[in-house]
């Protein structure tokens, strides 16, 4: 089980402080939400910010690209120091090529599906995926309510992983709190992204501890 705090809900004026805080509290990945105002109706951060936070932490930077034409930016994120790059299947007609590019840059390749996208849409690239990110909200903003219908897809991905001996981690992102994390874990999820639950709290370290506690049961 891995916890990936999303810095989308961190204080952007104090990113280094907020990253160190969750690293100390036992986070496993730092989840970086990249939005372009086209693929999703919000704009956040780009490769320059990834490069700036790279020296701040030893944790893997899990970059979630919510951008159109992700192929055009994969190398920039790789150079900036991303350890995992997630691309949405809905954002490109060439998901296979995008994953090839990520792997070619020696970065772990993640493929992501929106709540309305079936697992079938990524069936033919599962073999090459190091991570599959199942969105449990519609991407664009932190603090939204968990979409329970997505859990079925986590189960499907877990079953496919076992059947074909795939190596990907299953990550869930959106509306994750202890109750929803437990539901996703029971379905087969390995990595839990949480933004507002962790950062919109007076003590983010207690929130990480609370997640770890339910997931360790
Ligand atoms: C949503 C982002 C998420 C977001 C999760 O578009 O991909 O990573 O930060 O935020 P919470 O945990 O608040 O739902
Ligand atoms: Zn995300």
PDB file of C-alpha atoms and ligand atoms in Angstrom:
ATOM      1  CA  UNK A   1       0.000   0.000   0.000  1.00  0.00           C
ATOM      2  CA  UNK A   2       1.340   3.427  -0.961  1.00  0.00           C
ATOM      3  CA  UNK A   3       0.123   6.925  -0.117  1.00  0.00           C
ATOM      4  CA  UNK A   4       0.581   9.663  -2.719  1.00  0.00           C
ATOM      5  CA  UNK A   5      -0.329  13.116  -1.386  1.00  0.00           C
ATOM      6  CA  UNK A   6      -1.456  15.428  -4.178  1.00  0.00           C
ATOM      7  CA  UNK A   7       0.236  18.804  -3.968  1.00  0.00           C
ATOM      8  CA  UNK A   8      -2.741  20.308  -5.817  1.00  0.00           C
ATOM      9  CA  UNK A   9      -4.130  21.045  -2.357  1.00  0.00           C
ATOM     10  CA  UNK A  10      -0.786  22.170  -0.891  1.00  0.00           C
ATOM     11  CA  UNK A  11       0.188  25.823  -0.403  1.00  0.00           C
ATOM     12  CA  UNK A  12       1.753  26.765  -3.756  1.00  0.00           C
ATOM     13  CA  UNK A  13       3.737  29.534  -2.048  1.00  0.00           C
ATOM     14  CA  UNK A  14       5.269  26.915   0.256  1.00  0.00           C
ATOM     15  CA  UNK A  15       5.580  23.815  -1.898  1.00  0.00           C
ATOM     16  CA  UNK A  16       8.970  22.772  -0.521  1.00  0.00           C
ATOM     17  CA  UNK A  17       7.689  22.964   3.059  1.00  0.00           C
ATOM     18  CA  UNK A  18       4.489  21.059   2.221  1.00  0.00           C
ATOM     19  CA  UNK A  19       6.372  18.328   0.355  1.00  0.00           C
ATOM     20  CA  UNK A  20       8.883  17.834   3.175  1.00  0.00           C
ATOM     21  CA  UNK A  21       6.033  17.643   5.644  1.00  0.00           C
ATOM     22  CA  UNK A  22       4.350  14.682   3.922  1.00  0.00           C
ATOM     23  CA  UNK A  23       7.679  12.988   3.223  1.00  0.00           C
ATOM     24  CA  UNK A  24       8.432  13.069   6.944  1.00  0.00           C
ATOM     25  CA  UNK A  25       4.943  11.758   7.671  1.00  0.00           C
ATOM     26  CA  UNK A  26       5.606   8.638   5.604  1.00  0.00           C
ATOM     27  CA  UNK A  27       4.252   9.458   2.128  1.00  0.00           C
ATOM     28  CA  UNK A  28       5.418   7.108  -0.644  1.00  0.00           C
ATOM     29  CA  UNK A  29       4.996   9.255  -3.789  1.00  0.00           C
ATOM     30  CA  UNK A  30       4.444  12.947  -4.393  1.00  0.00           C
ATOM     31  CA  UNK A  31       1.493  13.252  -6.789  1.00  0.00           C
ATOM     32  CA  UNK A  32       1.825  16.218  -9.148  1.00  0.00           C
ATOM     33  CA  UNK A  33      -1.345  17.304 -10.986  1.00  0.00           C
ATOM     34  CA  UNK A  34      -0.570  18.954 -14.304  1.00  0.00           C
ATOM     35  CA  UNK A  35      -3.560  20.667 -15.981  1.00  0.00           C
ATOM     36  CA  UNK A  36      -3.666  22.662 -19.207  1.00  0.00           C
ATOM     37  CA  UNK A  37      -7.081  24.362 -19.233  1.00  0.00           C
ATOM     38  CA  UNK A  38      -8.057  22.327 -22.327  1.00  0.00           C
ATOM     39  CA  UNK A  39      -8.213  18.669 -21.366  1.00  0.00           C
ATOM     40  CA  UNK A  40      -9.586  19.791 -17.999  1.00  0.00           C
ATOM     41  CA  UNK A  41     -11.114  23.149 -17.057  1.00  0.00           C
ATOM     42  CA  UNK A  42      -8.261  24.231 -14.792  1.00  0.00           C
ATOM     43  CA  UNK A  43      -4.609  25.286 -15.155  1.00  0.00           C
ATOM     44  CA  UNK A  44      -1.956  24.266 -12.667  1.00  0.00           C
ATOM     45  CA  UNK A  45       1.738  23.613 -13.037  1.00  0.00           C
ATOM     46  CA  UNK A  46       4.252  22.607 -15.693  1.00  0.00           C
ATOM     47  CA  UNK A  47       7.742  21.105 -16.050  1.00  0.00           C
ATOM     48  CA  UNK A  48       9.474  24.151 -14.505  1.00  0.00           C
ATOM     49  CA  UNK A  49       7.733  23.530 -11.195  1.00  0.00           C
ATOM     50  CA  UNK A  50       8.550  19.813 -11.340  1.00  0.00           C
ATOM     51  CA  UNK A  51      12.228  20.729 -11.846  1.00  0.00           C
ATOM     52  CA  UNK A  52      12.033  23.160  -8.932  1.00  0.00           C
ATOM     53  CA  UNK A  53      10.629  20.604  -6.498  1.00  0.00           C
ATOM     54  CA  UNK A  54      12.877  17.759  -7.690  1.00  0.00           C
ATOM     55  CA  UNK A  55      15.748  18.545  -5.270  1.00  0.00           C
ATOM     56  CA  UNK A  56      13.340  19.056  -2.376  1.00  0.00           C
ATOM     57  CA  UNK A  57      12.462  15.360  -1.889  1.00  0.00           C
ATOM     58  CA  UNK A  58      13.815  11.855  -2.392  1.00  0.00           C
ATOM     59  CA  UNK A  59      10.296  10.525  -3.022  1.00  0.00           C
ATOM     60  CA  UNK A  60       9.275   9.556  -6.541  1.00  0.00           C
ATOM     61  CA  UNK A  61       7.428  12.351  -8.365  1.00  0.00           C
ATOM     62  CA  UNK A  62       4.223  10.857  -9.751  1.00  0.00           C
ATOM     63  CA  UNK A  63       3.216  13.267 -12.518  1.00  0.00           C
ATOM     64  CA  UNK A  64      -0.409  13.086 -13.632  1.00  0.00           C
ATOM     65  CA  UNK A  65      -0.697  14.823 -17.000  1.00  0.00           C
ATOM     66  CA  UNK A  66      -4.213  16.146 -17.582  1.00  0.00           C
ATOM     67  CA  UNK A  67      -3.203  17.782 -20.835  1.00  0.00           C
ATOM     68  CA  UNK A  68      -3.977  17.441 -24.513  1.00  0.00           C
ATOM     69  CA  UNK A  69      -1.245  16.079 -26.784  1.00  0.00           C
ATOM     70  CA  UNK A  70       0.777  14.711 -23.852  1.00  0.00           C
ATOM     71  CA  UNK A  71       3.394  13.371 -26.319  1.00  0.00           C
ATOM     72  CA  UNK A  72       4.588  16.948 -26.845  1.00  0.00           C
ATOM     73  CA  UNK A  73       5.552  17.324 -23.184  1.00  0.00           C
ATOM     74  CA  UNK A  74       6.681  13.867 -22.059  1.00  0.00           C
ATOM     75  CA  UNK A  75      10.375  14.607 -22.600  1.00  0.00           C
ATOM     76  CA  UNK A  76      10.100  17.923 -20.766  1.00  0.00           C
ATOM     77  CA  UNK A  77       8.630  16.201 -17.723  1.00  0.00           C
ATOM     78  CA  UNK A  78      11.206  13.423 -17.907  1.00  0.00           C
ATOM     79  CA  UNK A  79      14.037  15.986 -18.014  1.00  0.00           C
ATOM     80  CA  UNK A  80      12.450  17.894 -15.139  1.00  0.00           C
ATOM     81  CA  UNK A  81      12.823  14.783 -12.973  1.00  0.00           C
ATOM     82  CA  UNK A  82       9.500  12.936 -13.098  1.00  0.00           C
ATOM     83  CA  UNK A  83       9.764   9.318 -11.913  1.00  0.00           C
ATOM     84  CA  UNK A  84       6.309   8.292 -13.109  1.00  0.00           C
ATOM     85  CA  UNK A  85       4.399   9.946 -15.953  1.00  0.00           C
ATOM     86  CA  UNK A  86       0.676   9.232 -16.255  1.00  0.00           C
ATOM     87  CA  UNK A  87      -1.109   9.996 -19.500  1.00  0.00           C
ATOM     88  CA  UNK A  88      -4.853   9.886 -20.058  1.00  0.00           C
ATOM     89  CA  UNK A  89      -6.071   7.555 -22.789  1.00  0.00           C
ATOM     90  CA  UNK A  90      -8.728  10.187 -23.605  1.00  0.00           C
ATOM     91  CA  UNK A  91      -6.056  12.837 -24.273  1.00  0.00           C
ATOM     92  CA  UNK A  92      -4.342  11.188 -27.238  1.00  0.00           C
ATOM     93  CA  UNK A  93      -5.172   8.966 -30.214  1.00  0.00           C
ATOM     94  CA  UNK A  94      -1.710   7.427 -29.710  1.00  0.00           C
ATOM     95  CA  UNK A  95      -1.643   6.043 -26.208  1.00  0.00           C
ATOM     96  CA  UNK A  96       0.717   3.230 -27.219  1.00  0.00           C
ATOM     97  CA  UNK A  97       3.234   5.692 -28.642  1.00  0.00           C
ATOM     98  CA  UNK A  98       2.926   7.924 -25.579  1.00  0.00           C
ATOM     99  CA  UNK A  99       3.711   5.016 -23.255  1.00  0.00           C
ATOM    100  CA  UNK A 100       6.611   3.978 -25.482  1.00  0.00           C
ATOM    101  CA  UNK A 101       7.994   7.512 -25.271  1.00  0.00           C
ATOM    102  CA  UNK A 102       7.763   7.522 -21.479  1.00  0.00           C
ATOM    103  CA  UNK A 103       9.546   4.184 -21.193  1.00  0.00           C
ATOM    104  CA  UNK A 104      12.112   5.327 -23.766  1.00  0.00           C
ATOM    105  CA  UNK A 105      12.914   8.245 -21.455  1.00  0.00           C
ATOM    106  CA  UNK A 106      13.552   5.758 -18.649  1.00  0.00           C
ATOM    107  CA  UNK A 107      10.537   6.861 -16.656  1.00  0.00           C
ATOM    108  CA  UNK A 108       7.767   4.635 -15.288  1.00  0.00           C
ATOM    109  CA  UNK A 109       4.752   4.709 -17.582  1.00  0.00           C
ATOM    110  CA  UNK A 110       1.252   5.189 -16.233  1.00  0.00           C
ATOM    111  CA  UNK A 111      -2.007   5.048 -18.181  1.00  0.00           C
ATOM    112  CA  UNK A 112      -5.050   6.837 -16.791  1.00  0.00           C
ATOM    113  CA  UNK A 113      -8.804   6.458 -17.339  1.00  0.00           C
ATOM    114  CA  UNK A 114     -11.572   8.943 -16.556  1.00  0.00           C
ATOM    115  CA  UNK A 115     -14.700   7.832 -14.699  1.00  0.00           C
ATOM    116  CA  UNK A 116     -16.617   7.455 -18.005  1.00  0.00           C
ATOM    117  CA  UNK A 117     -13.916   5.393 -19.730  1.00  0.00           C
ATOM    118  CA  UNK A 118     -14.043   1.589 -19.625  1.00  0.00           C
ATOM    119  CA  UNK A 119     -11.028  -0.617 -18.848  1.00  0.00           C
ATOM    120  CA  UNK A 120     -11.436  -2.009 -22.355  1.00  0.00           C
ATOM    121  CA  UNK A 121     -10.060   1.264 -23.769  1.00  0.00           C
ATOM    122  CA  UNK A 122      -6.607   0.443 -22.349  1.00  0.00           C
ATOM    123  CA  UNK A 123      -6.708  -3.338 -22.674  1.00  0.00           C
ATOM    124  CA  UNK A 124      -4.044  -3.444 -25.373  1.00  0.00           C
ATOM    125  CA  UNK A 125      -1.502  -1.342 -23.503  1.00  0.00           C
ATOM    126  CA  UNK A 126      -1.813  -2.931 -20.061  1.00  0.00           C
ATOM    127  CA  UNK A 127       1.204  -5.104 -20.714  1.00  0.00           C
ATOM    128  CA  UNK A 128       3.462  -2.065 -21.013  1.00  0.00           C
ATOM    129  CA  UNK A 129       1.988  -0.123 -18.070  1.00  0.00           C
ATOM    130  CA  UNK A 130       3.935   0.254 -14.835  1.00  0.00           C
ATOM    131  CA  UNK A 131       0.912   1.894 -13.280  1.00  0.00           C
ATOM    132  CA  UNK A 132      -2.791   2.220 -14.106  1.00  0.00           C
ATOM    133  CA  UNK A 133      -4.511   5.267 -12.648  1.00  0.00           C
ATOM    134  CA  UNK A 134      -8.262   4.941 -12.178  1.00  0.00           C
ATOM    135  CA  UNK A 135      -9.876   8.351 -11.701  1.00  0.00           C
ATOM    136  CA  UNK A 136     -12.442   8.236  -8.934  1.00  0.00           C
ATOM    137  CA  UNK A 137     -13.582  11.818  -9.698  1.00  0.00           C
ATOM    138  CA  UNK A 138     -13.758  13.767 -12.940  1.00  0.00           C
ATOM    139  CA  UNK A 139     -10.299  15.321 -13.226  1.00  0.00           C
ATOM    140  CA  UNK A 140      -9.816  19.062 -12.850  1.00  0.00           C
ATOM    141  CA  UNK A 141     -10.231  19.946  -9.212  1.00  0.00           C
ATOM    142  CA  UNK A 142      -9.457  18.769  -5.714  1.00  0.00           C
ATOM    143  CA  UNK A 143     -12.112  18.258  -3.091  1.00  0.00           C
ATOM    144  CA  UNK A 144     -14.754  16.469  -5.190  1.00  0.00           C
ATOM    145  CA  UNK A 145     -16.915  13.541  -4.116  1.00  0.00           C
ATOM    146  CA  UNK A 146     -15.763   9.970  -4.804  1.00  0.00           C
ATOM    147  CA  UNK A 147     -17.535   8.218  -7.697  1.00  0.00           C
ATOM    148  CA  UNK A 148     -18.322   4.681  -6.444  1.00  0.00           C
ATOM    149  CA  UNK A 149     -18.924   3.243  -9.946  1.00  0.00           C
ATOM    150  CA  UNK A 150     -15.162   3.463 -10.579  1.00  0.00           C
ATOM    151  CA  UNK A 151     -14.513   0.711  -8.022  1.00  0.00           C
ATOM    152  CA  UNK A 152     -15.726  -1.925 -10.460  1.00  0.00           C
ATOM    153  CA  UNK A 153     -12.862  -0.960 -12.785  1.00  0.00           C
ATOM    154  CA  UNK A 154     -10.300  -1.424 -10.030  1.00  0.00           C
ATOM    155  CA  UNK A 155     -11.637  -4.962  -9.591  1.00  0.00           C
ATOM    156  CA  UNK A 156     -11.435  -5.592 -13.336  1.00  0.00           C
ATOM    157  CA  UNK A 157      -7.849  -4.352 -13.474  1.00  0.00           C
ATOM    158  CA  UNK A 158      -6.870  -6.491 -10.514  1.00  0.00           C
ATOM    159  CA  UNK A 159      -8.392  -9.568 -12.176  1.00  0.00           C
ATOM    160  CA  UNK A 160      -6.603  -8.842 -15.479  1.00  0.00           C
ATOM    161  CA  UNK A 161      -3.344  -8.307 -13.639  1.00  0.00           C
ATOM    162  CA  UNK A 162      -3.633 -11.718 -12.019  1.00  0.00           C
ATOM    163  CA  UNK A 163      -4.840 -13.489 -15.145  1.00  0.00           C
ATOM    164  CA  UNK A 164      -2.065 -12.198 -17.413  1.00  0.00           C
ATOM    165  CA  UNK A 165       0.632 -11.644 -14.808  1.00  0.00           C
ATOM    166  CA  UNK A 166       0.892  -7.917 -15.548  1.00  0.00           C
ATOM    167  CA  UNK A 167       3.154  -5.873 -13.301  1.00  0.00           C
ATOM    168  CA  UNK A 168       1.292  -2.546 -12.968  1.00  0.00           C
ATOM    169  CA  UNK A 169       0.328  -0.882  -9.716  1.00  0.00           C
ATOM    170  CA  UNK A 170      -3.306   0.192  -9.496  1.00  0.00           C
ATOM    171  CA  UNK A 171      -3.680   3.792  -8.330  1.00  0.00           C
ATOM    172  CA  UNK A 172      -6.902   5.590  -7.376  1.00  0.00           C
ATOM    173  CA  UNK A 173      -7.258   9.371  -7.431  1.00  0.00           C
ATOM    174  CA  UNK A 174     -10.084  11.608  -6.251  1.00  0.00           C
ATOM    175  CA  UNK A 175     -12.251  11.765  -3.159  1.00  0.00           C
ATOM    176  CA  UNK A 176      -9.928   9.495  -1.202  1.00  0.00           C
ATOM    177  CA  UNK A 177     -10.523   9.500   2.567  1.00  0.00           C
ATOM    178  CA  UNK A 178     -10.141   6.502   4.911  1.00  0.00           C
ATOM    179  CA  UNK A 179     -13.594   5.056   4.051  1.00  0.00           C
ATOM    180  CA  UNK A 180     -13.157   5.259   0.263  1.00  0.00           C
ATOM    181  CA  UNK A 181      -9.521   4.123   0.480  1.00  0.00           C
ATOM    182  CA  UNK A 182     -10.647   0.959   2.250  1.00  0.00           C
ATOM    183  CA  UNK A 183     -13.245   0.261  -0.455  1.00  0.00           C
ATOM    184  CA  UNK A 184     -10.618   0.717  -3.172  1.00  0.00           C
ATOM    185  CA  UNK A 185      -8.095  -1.440  -1.348  1.00  0.00           C
ATOM    186  CA  UNK A 186     -10.624  -4.258  -1.066  1.00  0.00           C
ATOM    187  CA  UNK A 187     -11.104  -3.970  -4.848  1.00  0.00           C
ATOM    188  CA  UNK A 188      -7.347  -4.248  -5.467  1.00  0.00           C
ATOM    189  CA  UNK A 189      -5.869  -0.731  -5.390  1.00  0.00           C
ATOM    190  CA  UNK A 190      -2.204  -0.343  -4.386  1.00  0.00           C
ATOM    191  CA  UNK A 191      -1.609   3.435  -4.499  1.00  0.00           C
ATOM    192  CA  UNK A 192      -3.913   6.026  -2.940  1.00  0.00           C
ATOM    193  CA  UNK A 193      -3.779   9.669  -4.023  1.00  0.00           C
ATOM    194  CA  UNK A 194      -5.216  12.133  -1.531  1.00  0.00           C
ATOM    195  CA  UNK A 195      -5.140  15.904  -1.857  1.00  0.00           C
ATOM    196  CA  UNK A 196      -7.711  17.784   0.182  1.00  0.00           C
ATOM    197  CA  UNK A 197      -8.008  15.092   2.848  1.00  0.00           C
ATOM    198  CA  UNK A 198      -4.308  15.473   3.655  1.00  0.00           C
ATOM    199  CA  UNK A 199      -3.553  19.117   2.985  1.00  0.00           C
ATOM    200  CA  UNK A 200      -6.793  20.806   4.042  1.00  0.00           C
ATOM    201  CA  UNK A 201      -6.191  19.655   7.589  1.00  0.00           C
ATOM    202  CA  UNK A 202      -4.400  21.368  10.463  1.00  0.00           C
ATOM    203  CA  UNK A 203      -2.157  18.288  10.812  1.00  0.00           C
ATOM    204  CA  UNK A 204      -1.501  16.576   7.478  1.00  0.00           C
ATOM    205  CA  UNK A 205       0.706  14.018   9.214  1.00  0.00           C
ATOM    206  CA  UNK A 206      -2.267  12.802  11.276  1.00  0.00           C
ATOM    207  CA  UNK A 207      -4.269  12.381   8.072  1.00  0.00           C
ATOM    208  CA  UNK A 208      -1.503  10.260   6.532  1.00  0.00           C
ATOM    209  CA  UNK A 209      -1.390   8.189   9.707  1.00  0.00           C
ATOM    210  CA  UNK A 210      -5.182   7.723   9.573  1.00  0.00           C
ATOM    211  CA  UNK A 211      -5.013   6.497   5.960  1.00  0.00           C
ATOM    212  CA  UNK A 212      -2.146   4.149   6.780  1.00  0.00           C
ATOM    213  CA  UNK A 213      -4.007   2.787   9.749  1.00  0.00           C
ATOM    214  CA  UNK A 214      -7.136   1.762   7.821  1.00  0.00           C
ATOM    215  CA  UNK A 215      -5.088   0.384   4.941  1.00  0.00           C
ATOM    216  CA  UNK A 216      -2.829  -1.690   7.205  1.00  0.00           C
ATOM    217  CA  UNK A 217      -5.775  -3.593   8.691  1.00  0.00           C
TER     218      UNK A 217
HETATM  219  C1  LIG B   1      -8.056  15.766  -9.718  1.00  0.00           C
HETATM  220  C2  LIG B   1      -6.633  15.410  -9.400  1.00  0.00           C
HETATM  221  C3  LIG B   1      -6.443  14.817  -8.069  1.00  0.00           C
HETATM  222  C4  LIG B   1      -6.824  15.734  -6.931  1.00  0.00           C
HETATM  223  C5  LIG B   1      -7.388  14.889  -5.852  1.00  0.00           C
HETATM  224  O1  LIG B   1      -8.111  16.230 -11.018  1.00  0.00           O
HETATM  225  O2  LIG B   1      -6.140  14.480 -10.344  1.00  0.00           O
HETATM  226  O3  LIG B   1      -5.129  14.325  -7.896  1.00  0.00           O
HETATM  227  O4  LIG B   1      -5.764  16.478  -6.404  1.00  0.00           O
HETATM  228  O5  LIG B   1      -7.897  15.712  -4.872  1.00  0.00           O
HETATM  229  P1  LIG B   1      -8.811  15.159  -3.721  1.00  0.00           P
HETATM  230  O6  LIG B   1      -8.036  14.146  -2.968  1.00  0.00           O
HETATM  231  O7  LIG B   1      -9.098  16.385  -2.931  1.00  0.00           O
HETATM  232  O8  LIG B   1     -10.048  14.580  -4.358  1.00  0.00           O
HETATM  233 ZN1  LIG B   2      -4.188  13.473  -9.917  1.00  0.00          ZN
END
